[in-house]
PDB file of C-alpha atoms in Angstrom:
ATOM      1  CA  MET A 126     145.793 103.954 109.949  1.00  0.00           C
ATOM      2  CA  ASP A 127     142.262 103.112 108.860  1.00  0.00           C
ATOM      3  CA  HIS A 128     139.268 105.381 109.523  1.00  0.00           C
ATOM      4  CA  PHE A 129     137.937 103.273 112.380  1.00  0.00           C
ATOM      5  CA  ALA A 130     141.291 103.219 114.192  1.00  0.00           C
ATOM      6  CA  ARG A 131     141.779 106.952 113.574  1.00  0.00           C
ATOM      7  CA  LEU A 132     138.593 107.568 115.544  1.00  0.00           C
ATOM      8  CA  GLY A 133     139.175 104.804 118.097  1.00  0.00           C
ATOM      9  CA  LEU A 134     136.081 102.901 117.015  1.00  0.00           C
ATOM     10  CA  PRO A 135     135.551  99.217 116.236  1.00  0.00           C
ATOM     11  CA  ALA A 136     135.661  98.293 112.557  1.00  0.00           C
ATOM     12  CA  ALA A 137     131.982  97.449 112.236  1.00  0.00           C
ATOM     13  CA  LEU A 138     129.081  98.104 109.919  1.00  0.00           C
ATOM     14  CA  ASP A 139     126.920  99.381 112.767  1.00  0.00           C
ATOM     15  CA  LEU A 140     128.275 102.394 114.606  1.00  0.00           C
ATOM     16  CA  ASP A 141     126.598 104.438 117.293  1.00  0.00           C
ATOM     17  CA  ALA A 142     126.175 107.906 115.755  1.00  0.00           C
ATOM     18  CA  GLY A 143     126.716 109.582 119.122  1.00  0.00           C
ATOM     19  CA  ALA A 144     129.957 107.696 119.733  1.00  0.00           C
ATOM     20  CA  LEU A 145     131.145 108.588 116.223  1.00  0.00           C
ATOM     21  CA  ASP A 146     130.416 112.287 116.769  1.00  0.00           C
ATOM     22  CA  LYS A 147     132.047 112.256 120.208  1.00  0.00           C
ATOM     23  CA  ALA A 148     135.208 110.571 118.890  1.00  0.00           C
ATOM     24  CA  TYR A 149     135.397 112.932 115.921  1.00  0.00           C
ATOM     25  CA  PHE A 150     134.998 116.129 117.919  1.00  0.00           C
ATOM     26  CA  ALA A 151     137.524 114.967 120.515  1.00  0.00           C
ATOM     27  CA  GLN A 152     140.106 114.300 117.792  1.00  0.00           C
ATOM     28  CA  GLN A 153     139.183 117.477 115.944  1.00  0.00           C
ATOM     29  CA  ARG A 154     140.015 119.542 119.026  1.00  0.00           C
ATOM     30  CA  LEU A 155     143.456 117.902 119.139  1.00  0.00           C
ATOM     31  CA  TRP A 156     144.328 118.354 115.471  1.00  0.00           C
ATOM     32  CA  HIS A 157     142.540 121.522 114.419  1.00  0.00           C
ATOM     33  CA  PRO A 158     145.034 123.622 112.410  1.00  0.00           C
ATOM     34  CA  ASP A 159     144.197 126.761 114.408  1.00  0.00           C
ATOM     35  CA  ARG A 160     145.913 125.168 117.403  1.00  0.00           C
ATOM     36  CA  PHE A 161     149.146 124.974 115.413  1.00  0.00           C
ATOM     37  CA  VAL A 162     149.347 128.509 114.005  1.00  0.00           C
ATOM     38  CA  ALA A 163     152.378 129.438 116.137  1.00  0.00           C
ATOM     39  CA  LYS A 164     154.108 126.076 115.633  1.00  0.00           C
ATOM     40  CA  PRO A 165     156.911 125.322 113.150  1.00  0.00           C
ATOM     41  CA  PRO A 166     155.868 124.593 109.536  1.00  0.00           C
ATOM     42  CA  GLU A 167     156.431 120.836 109.938  1.00  0.00           C
ATOM     43  CA  GLU A 168     154.012 120.646 112.871  1.00  0.00           C
ATOM     44  CA  ARG A 169     151.455 122.788 111.033  1.00  0.00           C
ATOM     45  CA  ALA A 170     151.691 120.498 108.020  1.00  0.00           C
ATOM     46  CA  LYS A 171     151.304 117.417 110.226  1.00  0.00           C
ATOM     47  CA  ALA A 172     148.258 118.928 111.951  1.00  0.00           C
ATOM     48  CA  SER A 173     146.721 119.912 108.640  1.00  0.00           C
ATOM     49  CA  ALA A 174     147.218 116.398 107.232  1.00  0.00           C
ATOM     50  CA  ALA A 175     145.819 114.826 110.413  1.00  0.00           C
ATOM     51  CA  ALA A 176     142.773 117.132 110.347  1.00  0.00           C
ATOM     52  CA  ALA A 177     142.122 116.318 106.677  1.00  0.00           C
ATOM     53  CA  ALA A 178     142.412 112.570 107.347  1.00  0.00           C
ATOM     54  CA  LEU A 179     140.125 112.938 110.342  1.00  0.00           C
ATOM     55  CA  ASN A 180     137.512 114.808 108.291  1.00  0.00           C
ATOM     56  CA  ASP A 181     137.692 112.129 105.590  1.00  0.00           C
ATOM     57  CA  ALA A 182     137.273 109.385 108.186  1.00  0.00           C
ATOM     58  CA  TYR A 183     134.281 111.106 109.751  1.00  0.00           C
ATOM     59  CA  ARG A 184     132.581 111.784 106.404  1.00  0.00           C
ATOM     60  CA  THR A 185     133.060 108.159 105.352  1.00  0.00           C
ATOM     61  CA  LEU A 186     131.920 106.568 108.603  1.00  0.00           C
ATOM     62  CA  LYS A 187     128.948 108.922 109.058  1.00  0.00           C
ATOM     63  CA  ASP A 188     127.281 107.685 105.854  1.00  0.00           C
ATOM     64  CA  PRO A 189     126.048 104.061 106.156  1.00  0.00           C
ATOM     65  CA  LEU A 190     126.690 103.240 102.487  1.00  0.00           C
ATOM     66  CA  ALA A 191     130.158 104.798 102.429  1.00  0.00           C
ATOM     67  CA  ARG A 192     130.953 103.031 105.702  1.00  0.00           C
ATOM     68  CA  ALA A 193     129.818  99.681 104.277  1.00  0.00           C
ATOM     69  CA  VAL A 194     131.910 100.126 101.126  1.00  0.00           C
ATOM     70  CA  TYR A 195     134.924 101.193 103.188  1.00  0.00           C
ATOM     71  CA  LEU A 196     134.560  98.240 105.563  1.00  0.00           C
ATOM     72  CA  ALA A 197     134.237  95.896 102.584  1.00  0.00           C
ATOM     73  CA  GLU A 198     137.461  97.285 101.127  1.00  0.00           C
ATOM     74  CA  LEU A 199     139.197  96.697 104.470  1.00  0.00           C
ATOM     75  CA  LYS A 200     137.933  93.109 104.359  1.00  0.00           C
ATOM     76  CA  GLY A 201     139.353  92.619 100.860  1.00  0.00           C
ATOM     77  CA  VAL A 202     136.125  92.840  98.873  1.00  0.00           C
ATOM     78  CA  GLU A 203     136.921  94.136  95.397  1.00  0.00           C
ATOM     79  CA  MET A 204     134.485  96.725  94.124  1.00  0.00           C
ATOM     80  CA  PRO A 205     134.344  98.329  90.655  1.00  0.00           C
ATOM     81  CA  ALA A 206     136.975 101.052  90.537  1.00  0.00           C
ATOM     82  CA  ASP A 207     134.674 103.747  89.174  1.00  0.00           C
ATOM     83  CA  GLY A 208     132.058 103.208  91.883  1.00  0.00           C
ATOM     84  CA  LYS A 209     129.283 103.320  89.285  1.00  0.00           C
ATOM     85  CA  THR A 210     129.550 100.127  87.271  1.00  0.00           C
ATOM     86  CA  ILE A 211     126.811  97.554  87.688  1.00  0.00           C
ATOM     87  CA  ASP A 212     128.196  94.240  86.497  1.00  0.00           C
ATOM     88  CA  ASP A 213     125.319  92.117  87.808  1.00  0.00           C
ATOM     89  CA  PRO A 214     122.905  91.383  84.922  1.00  0.00           C
ATOM     90  CA  GLU A 215     119.882  90.910  87.238  1.00  0.00           C
ATOM     91  CA  LEU A 216     120.545  94.176  89.043  1.00  0.00           C
ATOM     92  CA  LEU A 217     121.136  95.958  85.743  1.00  0.00           C
ATOM     93  CA  MET A 218     117.747  94.766  84.445  1.00  0.00           C
ATOM     94  CA  GLU A 219     116.054  95.819  87.689  1.00  0.00           C
ATOM     95  CA  ALA A 220     117.728  99.225  87.492  1.00  0.00           C
ATOM     96  CA  MET A 221     116.513  99.778  83.943  1.00  0.00           C
ATOM     97  CA  GLU A 222     112.951  98.736  84.841  1.00  0.00           C
ATOM     98  CA  THR A 223     112.710 100.923  87.952  1.00  0.00           C
ATOM     99  CA  ARG A 224     114.208 103.913  86.162  1.00  0.00           C
ATOM    100  CA  GLU A 225     111.606 103.461  83.448  1.00  0.00           C
ATOM    101  CA  GLU A 226     108.878 103.373  86.137  1.00  0.00           C
ATOM    102  CA  LEU A 227     110.302 106.559  87.618  1.00  0.00           C
ATOM    103  CA  HIS A 228     110.413 108.258  84.242  1.00  0.00           C
ATOM    104  CA  GLU A 229     106.776 107.304  83.629  1.00  0.00           C
ATOM    105  CA  ALA A 230     105.635 108.424  87.098  1.00  0.00           C
ATOM    106  CA  SER A 231     103.526 111.509  86.514  1.00  0.00           C
ATOM    107  CA  THR A 232     102.465 112.383  90.064  1.00  0.00           C
ATOM    108  CA  ILE A 233     104.319 113.155  93.262  1.00  0.00           C
ATOM    109  CA  PRO A 234     102.559 110.322  95.160  1.00  0.00           C
ATOM    110  CA  ALA A 235     103.683 107.858  92.480  1.00  0.00           C
ATOM    111  CA  ILE A 236     107.276 109.064  92.818  1.00  0.00           C
ATOM    112  CA  GLU A 237     107.068 108.966  96.616  1.00  0.00           C
ATOM    113  CA  GLY A 238     105.812 105.387  96.403  1.00  0.00           C
ATOM    114  CA  LEU A 239     108.780 104.350  94.284  1.00  0.00           C
ATOM    115  CA  ALA A 240     111.156 106.189  96.628  1.00  0.00           C
ATOM    116  CA  ALA A 241     109.615 104.518  99.695  1.00  0.00           C
ATOM    117  CA  LYS A 242     109.951 101.104  98.078  1.00  0.00           C
ATOM    118  CA  SER A 243     113.597 101.886  97.338  1.00  0.00           C
ATOM    119  CA  ARG A 244     114.221 102.989 100.959  1.00  0.00           C
ATOM    120  CA  ASP A 245     112.639  99.784 102.250  1.00  0.00           C
ATOM    121  CA  GLU A 246     114.835  97.716  99.937  1.00  0.00           C
ATOM    122  CA  MET A 247     117.878  99.683 101.048  1.00  0.00           C
ATOM    123  CA  ASN A 248     117.121  99.009 104.719  1.00  0.00           C
ATOM    124  CA  ALA A 249     116.555  95.314 104.016  1.00  0.00           C
ATOM    125  CA  THR A 250     119.807  95.090 102.063  1.00  0.00           C
ATOM    126  CA  LEU A 251     121.706  96.831 104.874  1.00  0.00           C
ATOM    127  CA  ALA A 252     120.221  94.388 107.378  1.00  0.00           C
ATOM    128  CA  ARG A 253     121.216  91.431 105.189  1.00  0.00           C
ATOM    129  CA  LEU A 254     124.685  92.917 104.757  1.00  0.00           C
ATOM    130  CA  ARG A 255     125.341  92.656 108.509  1.00  0.00           C
ATOM    131  CA  GLY A 256     125.027  88.871 108.306  1.00  0.00           C
ATOM    132  CA  LEU A 257     127.148  88.721 105.172  1.00  0.00           C
ATOM    133  CA  PHE A 258     129.973  90.578 106.932  1.00  0.00           C
ATOM    134  CA  LEU A 259     129.745  88.187 109.877  1.00  0.00           C
ATOM    135  CA  ALA A 260     129.889  85.233 107.505  1.00  0.00           C
ATOM    136  CA  GLY A 261     132.751  86.777 105.505  1.00  0.00           C
ATOM    137  CA  ASP A 262     130.916  86.082 102.223  1.00  0.00           C
ATOM    138  CA  LYS A 263     132.864  88.443  99.939  1.00  0.00           C
ATOM    139  CA  PRO A 264     130.944  87.756  96.694  1.00  0.00           C
ATOM    140  CA  ALA A 265     127.606  88.305  98.455  1.00  0.00           C
ATOM    141  CA  ILE A 266     128.931  91.444 100.197  1.00  0.00           C
ATOM    142  CA  ARG A 267     130.016  92.813  96.821  1.00  0.00           C
ATOM    143  CA  LYS A 268     126.625  92.045  95.277  1.00  0.00           C
ATOM    144  CA  ALA A 269     124.772  93.668  98.204  1.00  0.00           C
ATOM    145  CA  LEU A 270     126.958  96.777  98.021  1.00  0.00           C
ATOM    146  CA  LEU A 271     126.354  97.125  94.288  1.00  0.00           C
ATOM    147  CA  ARG A 272     122.629  96.918  95.047  1.00  0.00           C
ATOM    148  CA  LEU A 273     122.950  99.557  97.768  1.00  0.00           C
ATOM    149  CA  ARG A 274     124.808 101.879  95.413  1.00  0.00           C
ATOM    150  CA  TYR A 275     122.076 101.479  92.834  1.00  0.00           C
ATOM    151  CA  LEU A 276     119.324 102.085  95.415  1.00  0.00           C
ATOM    152  CA  ASP A 277     121.116 105.184  96.696  1.00  0.00           C
ATOM    153  CA  LYS A 278     121.442 106.540  93.164  1.00  0.00           C
ATOM    154  CA  PHE A 279     117.776 105.755  92.498  1.00  0.00           C
ATOM    155  CA  ALA A 280     116.800 107.755  95.592  1.00  0.00           C
ATOM    156  CA  GLU A 281     118.708 110.753  94.180  1.00  0.00           C
ATOM    157  CA  GLU A 282     116.950 110.355  90.844  1.00  0.00           C
ATOM    158  CA  ALA A 283     113.557 110.151  92.567  1.00  0.00           C
ATOM    159  CA  ARG A 284     114.269 113.383  94.479  1.00  0.00           C
ATOM    160  CA  ALA A 285     115.239 115.101  91.222  1.00  0.00           C
ATOM    161  CA  ARG A 286     112.127 113.784  89.455  1.00  0.00           C
ATOM    162  CA  ARG A 287     109.933 115.024  92.292  1.00  0.00           C
ATOM    163  CA  THR A 288     111.595 118.460  92.201  1.00  0.00           C
ATOM    164  CA  ASN A 289     110.992 118.669  88.459  1.00  0.00           C
ATOM    165  CA  LEU A 290     107.302 117.814  88.878  1.00  0.00           C
ATOM    166  CA  GLU A 291     106.938 120.372  91.695  1.00  0.00           C
ATOM    167  CA  ARG A 292     108.430 123.078  89.478  1.00  0.00           C
ATOM    168  CA  LYS A 293     105.971 122.291  86.712  1.00  0.00           C
ATOM    169  CA  ALA A 294     102.993 122.446  89.082  1.00  0.00           C
TER     170      ALA A 294
END
């Protein structure tokens, strides 16, 4: 059973956060291991496995990037196995240039500007991804997801760079 089906939700890139939470908590009440304490070991094991699968589904679908990657996998889009490889030469060059800009950024406003630009690009890529899923364009979906992974990683690096500058101040 896939994560969407486990939670009774449509397999879609856009999910209503409230509906996701409601579905998760309803299922969690059914499968929480504490409800199975007095049950035979087989039922406890089944409940524990169901609760773990439910938690995994919720964690994946709650995060827009993880949800997009998961949906792409369901649609047969092949992603790099390690989740980190960038095999697009243009994106690789962009990543190196923006990381260099981040490394050279010496003020918090400069870092915040780079982070804001990255967030804007992430939102634009997510918006474009919706159309790519509708069109079933697997190569373009893959390329967009690689870009989203890079942008997400860049956001982490920007937060770390900002924290380092704040500590030095």
